[in-house]
Coordinates of C-alpha atoms in Angstrom, one line a residue:
M1 CA -35.0 13.7 7.3
A2 CA -33.6 17.2 6.7
A3 CA -30.8 16.4 9.1
L4 CA -29.9 13.2 7.2
V5 CA -29.8 15.1 3.9
I6 CA -27.4 17.7 5.4
H7 CA -25.2 14.9 6.7
L8 CA -25.1 13.3 3.3
Q9 CA -24.3 16.6 1.6
N10 CA -21.5 17.2 4.0
I11 CA -20.1 13.7 3.4
L12 CA -20.3 14.2 -0.4
R13 CA -18.5 17.6 -0.3
L14 CA -15.8 16.0 1.9
V15 CA -15.4 13.1 -0.4
V16 CA -14.9 15.5 -3.3
K17 CA -12.3 17.3 -1.3
E18 CA -10.5 14.0 -0.5
L19 CA -10.5 13.0 -4.2
R20 CA -9.1 16.3 -5.2
S21 CA -6.4 16.0 -2.6
L22 CA -5.5 12.5 -4.0
R23 CA -5.4 13.9 -7.5
A24 CA -2.9 16.5 -6.3
D25 CA -0.6 13.8 -5.2
P26 CA 0.9 12.3 -8.4
I27 CA 3.2 9.9 -6.5
M28 CA 0.3 8.2 -4.8
L29 CA -1.6 7.9 -8.1
V30 CA 1.4 6.3 -9.8
L31 CA 1.6 3.9 -6.9
V32 CA -2.0 2.9 -7.3
V33 CA -1.7 2.4 -11.0
Y34 CA 1.6 0.5 -10.7
T35 CA 0.3 -1.8 -7.9
F36 CA -2.8 -2.9 -9.8
S37 CA -1.2 -3.3 -13.2
I38 CA 2.6 -4.0 -13.5
A39 CA 2.9 -5.5 -10.0
V40 CA 0.0 -7.9 -10.6
Y41 CA 1.3 -9.0 -14.1
T42 CA 4.9 -9.5 -13.0
V43 CA 3.9 -11.5 -9.9
A44 CA 1.6 -13.8 -11.9
T45 CA 4.1 -14.4 -14.7
G46 CA 7.3 -14.4 -12.6
V47 CA 6.4 -16.2 -9.4
K48 CA 5.7 -19.9 -10.3
L49 CA 4.8 -22.4 -7.6
E50 CA 4.9 -25.4 -9.8
A51 CA 8.1 -27.4 -10.5
R52 CA 9.8 -26.5 -13.7
D53 CA 13.3 -26.3 -15.2
L54 CA 14.7 -28.7 -12.5
T55 CA 18.3 -29.6 -12.4
I56 CA 19.4 -33.1 -11.5
G57 CA 22.7 -35.1 -11.4
I58 CA 22.9 -38.9 -11.4
V59 CA 25.7 -40.8 -9.8
D60 CA 25.5 -44.1 -11.7
E61 CA 27.5 -46.7 -9.8
D62 CA 25.4 -49.5 -11.2
Q63 CA 26.1 -48.9 -15.0
S64 CA 23.1 -51.1 -15.9
D65 CA 20.3 -50.9 -18.4
F66 CA 17.9 -49.6 -15.7
S67 CA 20.2 -46.8 -14.6
R68 CA 20.6 -45.7 -18.2
S69 CA 16.9 -45.7 -18.8
L70 CA 16.4 -43.8 -15.6
L71 CA 18.8 -41.1 -16.8
G72 CA 16.7 -40.7 -19.9
A73 CA 13.5 -40.4 -17.9
F74 CA 14.7 -37.1 -16.4
G75 CA 14.2 -35.0 -19.5
P76 CA 12.5 -31.8 -20.6
P77 CA 10.2 -30.0 -20.1
L78 CA 10.3 -30.8 -16.4
F79 CA 14.1 -31.1 -16.2
K80 CA 16.3 -28.5 -17.7
V81 CA 19.6 -30.2 -16.7
S82 CA 20.1 -33.9 -16.4
K83 CA 23.6 -35.3 -16.4
R84 CA 25.9 -37.9 -15.0
I85 CA 28.3 -36.9 -12.3
A86 CA 30.9 -38.7 -10.2
A87 CA 30.4 -39.2 -6.5
N88 CA 33.2 -36.8 -5.6
Q89 CA 31.4 -34.0 -7.6
I90 CA 28.3 -34.0 -5.5
D91 CA 29.3 -31.4 -2.9
D92 CA 30.8 -29.1 -5.5
E93 CA 27.8 -29.2 -7.8
M94 CA 25.3 -28.7 -5.0
N95 CA 27.3 -26.1 -3.1
S96 CA 27.6 -24.0 -6.2
G97 CA 23.8 -24.2 -6.9
R98 CA 24.2 -25.8 -10.3
L99 CA 22.2 -28.9 -9.2
V100 CA 19.1 -29.0 -7.0
F101 CA 18.9 -32.8 -6.9
V102 CA 21.5 -35.5 -7.0
L103 CA 20.3 -39.1 -7.3
E104 CA 22.8 -41.9 -6.3
I105 CA 22.3 -45.3 -7.8
P106 CA 24.3 -47.9 -5.8
P107 CA 26.2 -50.9 -7.4
N108 CA 24.1 -54.0 -8.2
F109 CA 20.8 -52.0 -8.0
Q110 CA 19.3 -53.7 -11.0
A111 CA 20.5 -57.1 -9.9
D112 CA 18.9 -56.6 -6.5
L113 CA 15.6 -55.6 -8.1
Q114 CA 15.6 -58.6 -10.3
A115 CA 16.4 -60.9 -7.4
G116 CA 13.6 -59.4 -5.3
R117 CA 16.1 -58.1 -2.7
Q118 CA 15.7 -54.8 -0.8
A119 CA 17.3 -52.0 -2.9
A120 CA 17.8 -48.4 -2.0
L121 CA 18.4 -45.1 -3.8
Q122 CA 19.6 -41.9 -2.3
L123 CA 18.2 -38.5 -3.4
N124 CA 20.2 -35.4 -2.2
I125 CA 18.1 -32.3 -2.2
D126 CA 19.1 -28.6 -2.0
A127 CA 16.3 -27.5 0.3
T128 CA 17.2 -23.8 0.0
A129 CA 15.2 -23.9 -3.3
M130 CA 12.1 -24.7 -1.3
T131 CA 9.4 -24.8 -4.0
Q132 CA 11.5 -26.8 -6.4
A133 CA 12.7 -29.1 -3.6
G134 CA 9.2 -29.9 -2.4
N135 CA 7.4 -30.3 -5.7
G136 CA 10.3 -31.7 -7.6
T137 CA 10.8 -34.5 -5.0
V138 CA 7.3 -35.7 -5.7
Y139 CA 7.9 -35.8 -9.4
I140 CA 11.2 -37.6 -9.1
Q141 CA 9.6 -40.2 -6.8
Q142 CA 6.8 -40.8 -9.3
I143 CA 9.3 -41.2 -12.2
I144 CA 11.5 -43.7 -10.3
A145 CA 8.4 -45.6 -9.2
Q146 CA 7.1 -45.8 -12.8
E147 CA 10.5 -46.9 -14.1
I148 CA 10.8 -49.6 -11.5
A149 CA 7.2 -50.8 -12.2
N150 CA 8.0 -50.9 -15.9
R151 CA 11.2 -52.8 -15.3
Q152 CA 9.5 -55.4 -13.0
A153 CA 6.7 -55.8 -15.6
G154 CA 9.4 -56.6 -18.2
R155 CA 8.4 -53.9 -20.6
E156 CA 9.1 -50.2 -21.2
T157 CA 5.5 -49.1 -21.7
A158 CA 3.3 -48.0 -18.9
T159 CA 2.0 -50.8 -16.8
S160 CA -1.7 -51.5 -16.7
L161 CA -3.4 -50.9 -13.4
P162 CA -6.4 -52.7 -12.0
I163 CA -8.3 -49.4 -11.8
N164 CA -8.6 -46.5 -14.2
L165 CA -8.0 -43.2 -12.2
V166 CA -9.4 -40.2 -14.1
V167 CA -8.1 -36.9 -12.7
R168 CA -10.0 -33.7 -13.4
A169 CA -8.7 -30.5 -11.9
R170 CA -11.6 -28.1 -11.5
F171 CA -11.4 -24.2 -11.6
N172 CA -7.7 -24.4 -12.8
P173 CA -7.5 -27.3 -15.3
N174 CA -3.8 -26.6 -16.2
L175 CA -2.8 -26.3 -12.6
D176 CA -1.2 -22.9 -13.5
S177 CA 0.0 -21.1 -10.4
G178 CA -0.3 -17.8 -12.3
W179 CA -4.1 -18.2 -12.2
F180 CA -4.0 -18.3 -8.4
S181 CA -1.2 -15.7 -7.8
S182 CA -2.7 -13.0 -10.0
V183 CA -6.0 -12.9 -8.3
M184 CA -4.4 -13.2 -4.8
Q185 CA -2.1 -10.3 -5.7
V186 CA -5.1 -8.1 -6.5
L187 CA -6.7 -9.0 -3.1
N188 CA -3.4 -8.2 -1.3
N189 CA -3.1 -4.9 -3.1
V190 CA -6.7 -4.0 -2.0
T191 CA -5.7 -4.5 1.6
L192 CA -2.3 -2.7 1.3
L193 CA -3.4 0.4 -0.5
T194 CA -6.7 0.9 1.4
I195 CA -4.7 1.0 4.6
I196 CA -2.1 3.3 3.2
L197 CA -4.4 5.7 1.4
T198 CA -6.8 6.2 4.3
G199 CA -4.2 6.4 7.0
A200 CA -2.0 8.7 4.9
A201 CA -5.0 11.0 4.2
L202 CA -5.4 11.6 7.9
I203 CA -1.7 11.9 8.6
R204 CA -1.2 14.3 5.7
E205 CA -3.9 16.7 7.1
R206 CA -2.4 16.5 10.6
E207 CA 1.2 17.2 9.3
Q208 CA 0.0 20.1 7.1
G209 CA -2.2 21.6 9.7
T210 CA -5.3 21.5 7.5
V211 CA -7.2 19.3 10.0
E212 CA -7.7 22.5 12.1
H213 CA -9.8 23.8 9.2
L214 CA -12.1 20.9 9.6
L215 CA -12.5 21.5 13.3
V216 CA -14.1 24.9 12.7
M217 CA -16.4 23.7 10.0
P218 CA -20.0 22.6 10.7
V219 CA -19.1 18.9 10.2
T220 CA -19.0 16.0 12.6
P221 CA -16.2 13.4 13.3
V222 CA -18.4 10.7 11.7
E223 CA -18.8 12.8 8.5
I224 CA -15.0 13.4 8.2
M225 CA -14.2 9.7 8.8
L226 CA -16.8 8.5 6.4
A227 CA -15.6 10.9 3.7
K228 CA -12.0 9.8 4.0
M229 CA -13.0 6.1 4.0
V230 CA -15.5 6.4 1.1
A231 CA -13.2 8.5 -1.1
N232 CA -10.1 6.2 -0.8
A233 CA -12.1 3.0 -0.9
L234 CA -13.8 4.2 -4.1
V235 CA -10.4 4.7 -5.7
I236 CA -9.2 1.3 -4.6
L237 CA -12.4 -0.4 -5.8
V238 CA -12.2 1.2 -9.3
A239 CA -8.5 0.2 -9.5
A240 CA -9.1 -3.4 -8.3
V241 CA -12.0 -4.0 -10.8
A242 CA -10.0 -2.5 -13.7
S243 CA -7.0 -4.7 -12.7
L244 CA -9.2 -7.8 -12.5
V245 CA -10.7 -7.2 -15.9
L246 CA -7.8 -5.7 -17.9
V247 CA -4.8 -7.4 -16.3
V248 CA -6.0 -10.7 -14.9
E249 CA -8.8 -11.6 -17.3
W250 CA -7.6 -10.0 -20.5
A251 CA -3.8 -9.8 -20.3
L252 CA -3.2 -13.0 -18.3
G253 CA -6.1 -15.0 -19.7
V254 CA -7.5 -16.0 -16.3
P255 CA -11.2 -16.8 -16.6
I256 CA -13.5 -15.1 -14.1
T257 CA -16.4 -17.4 -13.7
G258 CA -18.4 -15.7 -11.0
S259 CA -20.5 -12.5 -10.8
L260 CA -18.3 -9.4 -11.1
L261 CA -21.1 -7.3 -9.5
L262 CA -21.1 -9.6 -6.4
F263 CA -17.4 -9.3 -6.2
V264 CA -17.6 -5.5 -6.4
V265 CA -20.2 -5.4 -3.6
G266 CA -18.1 -7.7 -1.3
T267 CA -14.9 -5.7 -2.1
A268 CA -16.6 -2.4 -1.2
I269 CA -17.7 -3.8 2.1
Y270 CA -14.2 -5.2 2.8
A271 CA -12.6 -1.9 1.7
F272 CA -14.8 -0.1 4.3
S273 CA -13.5 -2.4 7.0
V274 CA -9.9 -2.0 6.1
A275 CA -10.3 1.7 5.7
A276 CA -11.5 1.9 9.3
L277 CA -8.3 0.1 10.2
G278 CA -6.3 2.6 8.3
I279 CA -8.0 5.5 10.1
L280 CA -7.3 3.7 13.4
L281 CA -3.6 3.5 12.6
G282 CA -3.6 7.1 11.5
T283 CA -4.9 8.1 15.0
L284 CA -2.1 6.1 16.7
A285 CA 0.7 7.7 14.6
T286 CA 1.6 11.4 14.5
T287 CA 3.9 11.4 11.4
M288 CA 4.0 9.6 8.1
G289 CA 7.1 7.7 9.2
Q290 CA 5.4 6.3 12.3
F291 CA 2.3 5.4 10.3
G292 CA 4.5 3.4 7.8
L293 CA 6.1 1.5 10.7
L294 CA 2.7 0.6 12.1
A295 CA 1.2 -0.3 8.7
I296 CA 3.9 -2.6 7.5
P297 CA 3.6 -5.3 10.3
V298 CA -0.2 -5.0 10.2
F299 CA -0.2 -5.7 6.5
V300 CA 2.4 -8.5 6.6
V301 CA 0.4 -10.3 9.3
T302 CA -2.9 -9.9 7.6
Q303 CA -1.5 -11.0 4.2
L304 CA 0.6 -14.0 5.3
L305 CA -2.1 -15.3 7.6
S306 CA -5.1 -14.6 5.4
G307 CA -5.2 -17.9 3.5
A308 CA -4.1 -16.1 0.3
T309 CA -0.5 -17.5 0.5
T310 CA -0.9 -20.7 2.5
P311 CA -4.1 -22.5 3.5
M312 CA -5.7 -21.6 6.8
E313 CA -5.9 -25.3 7.6
S314 CA -2.1 -25.5 7.8
M315 CA -2.0 -23.0 10.7
P316 CA -2.4 -23.8 14.4
V317 CA -6.1 -23.9 15.4
W318 CA -5.7 -21.1 17.9
L319 CA -4.1 -18.9 15.3
Q320 CA -6.9 -19.6 12.9
W321 CA -9.5 -18.5 15.5
I322 CA -7.5 -15.3 16.2
M323 CA -7.3 -14.4 12.5
Q324 CA -10.9 -15.2 11.8
I325 CA -12.2 -13.2 14.8
F326 CA -10.0 -10.1 14.5
S327 CA -9.2 -9.8 10.8
P328 CA -11.6 -9.5 7.9
T329 CA -8.9 -10.5 5.4
P330 CA -9.4 -14.3 5.7
H331 CA -13.1 -13.9 5.1
F332 CA -12.5 -11.7 2.1
V333 CA -10.1 -14.2 0.6
S334 CA -12.6 -17.0 1.1
F335 CA -15.3 -14.8 -0.4
S336 CA -13.2 -13.9 -3.4
Q337 CA -12.1 -17.4 -4.1
G338 CA -15.7 -18.6 -4.0
V339 CA -17.0 -15.9 -6.3
L340 CA -14.1 -15.6 -8.8
Y341 CA -12.9 -19.2 -9.0
R342 CA -15.9 -21.3 -8.3
G343 CA -18.7 -19.0 -9.5
A344 CA -20.4 -19.0 -6.0
G345 CA -23.6 -16.9 -5.6
F346 CA -24.7 -14.8 -2.7
D347 CA -26.4 -17.8 -1.0
V348 CA -23.0 -19.4 -0.6
V349 CA -20.8 -16.5 0.4
W350 CA -23.2 -14.4 2.5
P351 CA -21.7 -15.8 5.8
E352 CA -18.3 -14.4 4.8
I353 CA -19.9 -11.0 4.0
A354 CA -21.7 -11.0 7.3
K355 CA -18.4 -11.6 9.2
I356 CA -16.6 -8.8 7.2
I357 CA -19.4 -6.4 8.2
A358 CA -19.3 -7.4 11.8
I359 CA -15.5 -7.0 12.1
G360 CA -15.6 -3.8 10.0
T361 CA -18.3 -2.3 12.3
A362 CA -16.1 -3.0 15.3
Y363 CA -13.1 -1.4 13.7
F364 CA -15.2 1.6 12.7
A365 CA -16.5 2.1 16.3
F366 CA -13.0 1.8 17.8
A367 CA -11.5 4.1 15.1
L368 CA -14.3 6.7 15.6
A369 CA -13.6 6.7 19.4
R370 CA -9.9 7.2 18.8
F371 CA -10.6 9.9 16.1
R372 CA -12.8 11.9 18.4
K373 CA -10.3 11.7 21.2
V374 CA -7.2 12.5 19.1
I375 CA -8.5 15.0 16.6
F376 CA -11.4 16.6 18.3
A377 CA -10.2 16.5 21.9

C-alpha cells in the first residue's frame, strides 16, 4: 500500500511538472484554444453538406408551357441562379464555373408527353462541385418528376398519392449539416491534439536534454509515461468539454441530448488510448520535425476512416475490420454519436467503451516497451 501511495505521489508531481511545461509554451496553448473554439465554429458554419445556392441553366428548345413552368420551378432558396441559355453557351457557362447544372429540353417534349411517347431530358453536371452535384441532382430529379406528374394530372397543384408518407427526421429535424460537422470537429480535434501534445512533450524533453534529469530521479518509466498522458489528456478533456458546451451547444445552438458526464468518462478513456499512441510516435521520432511527419499520416488515416466523415458501411469490409481492430477512433465516434445525438446510456455504449479500453491497453503496453528501450536503455 505504501508503495502504491509513493507511485501516485510521483505521478502527481510529474503531472504538475507537465502542466507547468505546457503553460510555459504559449504557442501550444493558443493552438488548443483556437482548435476548440474558432476552428469548430468556422467549420460548422462554413462547411455545408446540404445543397444550397445552386446555379442552373436551361436550354429551352421546346418553348412550351411546360418548359416555361419548369424554369419557374427552379427558384430560391434552393437555386440562386436559374436562367435560359442557348445551346452554344453550355460549354462556356460550365467551363467558367458560372453554372453547375444545365438542363436541355428537346423540341416537342411537351407534345411527346401528351401523346404518351417516350421523352428524354439531358442534365449536364459539373461534377467538380461534388457535394452540390450529388445532392443537387436529386433535388432536380424530384422537381422535374413533380412537374411532369402535375402536367399529366392536368393541374398545377400537387398530385394526390394513394398513400400519405409522413417523414420525421430524428436527432436532426432540420437536416442541418452544421449540427453534425460541429460535433465531429470536436472529436477530430481531440484525436489530433492529444497525439500532438503527448508526443511533443516527449520530443521536447529529448531535444532539450531534460529527459536525462528524469533518468536520475527515483521515478519509473510507467510513472513518467502516465504523467505525460494524464497531464495532456486532462488539458484536451477540459478544452473539449468547454468547446462542446460553449461553442457547439451555446454559440451554434446544437442540442446535446445525452449525458455530458458519460461523454466525459468516455472521452477520458479515449484520450488515454490516443495519448499512448502519441507516446509511441514520440519514441519512434528523434526530432519535432520527424514527429510531425509521423503524426500527420496517422491522424489523416484515423480521421478519414473513423466514420466521422463518411459512414463505416461505405468502406470495404476488410478495411472496416482493420480500422475497428487497430484504431480506437471508430469506436469513439460511434460512442459519441450515440451519447450526444441519440441520448444513449451506458447500457447501450458500453461495448464501444470496452473496445476503446482494449485497444488503448495494447497501445500502452507497446508504447511502454518502446519507451523503456529508447529512453531508459
